[in-house]
């Protein structure tokens, strides 16, 4: 019986860990999406080919 209880406790801990990891990944994905939306709203300041401007 003791082995079964230890097994069930370990199983429950693994399930809690997996749920926590899923939640962390989901939060990270939401934050990435929010950053992308903000970046799209702001728009680009310059074009990539305007990186170096020739001096007069």
Coordinates of N, CA and C in Angstrom, one line a residue:
X1 N 0.8 -1.2 0.0 CA 0.0 0.0 0.0 C 0.9 1.3 0.0
X2 N 2.0 1.2 0.7 CA 2.8 2.4 0.8 C 3.4 2.8 -0.6
X3 N 3.8 1.8 -1.4 CA 4.3 2.1 -2.7 C 3.2 2.7 -3.6
X4 N 2.0 2.3 -3.5 CA 0.9 2.8 -4.3 C 0.7 4.3 -3.9
X5 N 0.7 4.6 -2.6 CA 0.5 6.0 -2.1 C 1.7 6.9 -2.6
X6 N 2.9 6.4 -2.5 CA 4.0 7.2 -3.0 C 3.9 7.4 -4.5
X7 N 3.5 6.4 -5.2 CA 3.3 6.5 -6.7 C 2.2 7.5 -7.0
X8 N 1.1 7.5 -6.3 CA 0.0 8.5 -6.5 C 0.5 9.9 -6.2
X9 N 1.3 10.1 -5.1 CA 1.8 11.4 -4.8 C 2.7 11.9 -5.9
X10 N 3.6 11.0 -6.4 CA 4.5 11.4 -7.5 C 3.8 11.7 -8.8
X11 N 2.7 10.9 -9.0 CA 1.9 11.2 -10.2 C 1.2 12.5 -10.1
X12 N 0.7 12.8 -9.0 CA 0.0 14.1 -8.8 C 1.0 15.3 -8.9
X13 N 2.2 15.1 -8.4 CA 3.2 16.2 -8.6 C 3.6 16.4 -10.0
X14 N 3.8 15.3 -10.8 CA 4.1 15.4 -12.2 C 3.0 16.1 -13.0
X15 N 1.7 15.8 -12.6 CA 0.6 16.5 -13.3 C 0.6 17.9 -12.9
X16 N 0.9 18.3 -11.7 CA 0.9 19.7 -11.3 C 2.1 20.4 -12.1
X17 N 3.2 19.8 -12.2 CA 4.3 20.4 -12.9 C 4.0 20.6 -14.4
X18 N 3.4 19.6 -15.0 CA 3.0 19.7 -16.4 C 2.0 20.8 -16.6
X19 N 1.1 21.0 -15.7 CA 0.1 22.1 -15.8 C 0.8 23.4 -15.7
X20 N 1.7 23.5 -14.8 CA 2.4 24.8 -14.6 C 3.3 25.1 -15.8
X21 N 3.9 24.1 -16.4 CA 4.7 24.4 -17.6 C 3.8 24.8 -18.8
X22 N 2.6 24.2 -18.9 CA 1.7 24.6 -20.0 C 1.2 26.0 -19.8
X23 N 1.0 26.4 -18.5 CA 0.6 27.8 -18.2 C 1.7 28.8 -18.6
X24 N 2.9 28.4 -18.2 CA 4.0 29.3 -18.5 C 4.2 29.5 -20.0
X25 N 4.1 28.4 -20.8 CA 4.2 28.5 -22.2 C 3.0 29.3 -22.8
X26 N 1.8 29.2 -22.3 CA 0.7 29.9 -22.8 C 0.9 31.4 -22.5
X27 N 1.3 31.8 -21.3 CA 1.6 33.2 -20.9 C 2.6 33.8 -21.9
X28 N 3.7 33.0 -22.1 CA 4.8 33.5 -23.0 C 4.2 33.7 -24.4
X29 N 3.4 32.8 -24.9 CA 2.8 33.0 -26.2 C 1.9 34.2 -26.3
X30 N 1.1 34.5 -25.3 CA 0.2 35.6 -25.2 C 1.1 36.9 -25.2
X31 N 2.2 36.9 -24.4 CA 3.0 38.1 -24.4 C 3.7 38.4 -25.7
X32 N 4.2 37.3 -26.4 CA 4.8 37.5 -27.7 C 3.8 38.1 -28.7
X33 N 2.5 37.5 -28.7 CA 1.5 38.0 -29.6 C 1.2 39.5 -29.3
X34 N 1.2 39.9 -28.0 CA 0.9 41.3 -27.7 C 2.0 42.2 -28.2
X35 N 3.3 41.7 -28.0 CA 4.4 42.5 -28.5 C 4.4 42.7 -30.0
X36 N 4.0 41.6 -30.7 CA 3.9 41.7 -32.2 C 2.8 42.7 -32.6
X37 N 1.7 42.6 -31.9 CA 0.6 43.6 -32.2 C 1.0 45.0 -32.0
X38 N 1.7 45.3 -30.8 CA 2.2 46.6 -30.6 C 3.2 47.1 -31.7
X39 N 4.1 46.2 -32.1 CA 5.1 46.5 -33.1 C 4.4 46.8 -34.4
X40 N 3.3 46.0 -34.7 CA 2.6 46.3 -36.0 C 1.8 47.6 -35.9
X41 N 1.3 48.0 -34.8 CA 0.6 49.2 -34.6 C 1.6 50.4 -34.7
X42 N 2.8 50.3 -34.2 CA 3.7 51.4 -34.3 C 4.3 51.6 -35.7
X43 N 4.5 50.5 -36.3 CA 5.0 50.5 -37.7 C 6.5 50.7 -37.6
X44 N 7.2 50.5 -38.8 CA 8.6 50.6 -38.8 C 9.0 52.1 -38.9
X45 N 10.1 52.4 -38.3 CA 10.6 53.8 -38.3 C 11.4 54.0 -39.6
X46 N 12.2 53.1 -40.0 CA 13.0 53.2 -41.2 C 13.0 51.9 -41.9
X47 N 13.4 52.0 -43.2 CA 13.5 50.8 -44.0 C 14.8 50.2 -43.8
X48 N 15.0 48.9 -44.0 CA 16.3 48.2 -43.7 C 17.4 48.8 -44.6
X49 N 17.1 49.3 -45.8 CA 18.2 49.8 -46.7 C 18.6 51.2 -46.3
X50 N 17.9 51.8 -45.4 CA 18.3 53.2 -44.9 C 19.2 53.1 -43.7
X51 N 19.8 52.0 -43.5 CA 20.5 51.8 -42.2 C 21.7 52.8 -42.2
X52 N 22.4 53.0 -43.3 CA 23.6 53.9 -43.3 C 23.4 55.0 -44.3
X53 N 23.3 56.2 -43.8 CA 23.1 57.4 -44.6 C 24.4 58.0 -45.0
X54 N 24.6 58.3 -46.2 CA 25.8 58.9 -46.7 C 26.0 60.3 -46.2
X55 N 27.2 60.7 -45.7 CA 27.4 62.0 -45.2 C 27.6 63.0 -46.4
X56 N 27.3 64.3 -46.1 CA 27.4 65.3 -47.2 C 28.8 65.5 -47.5

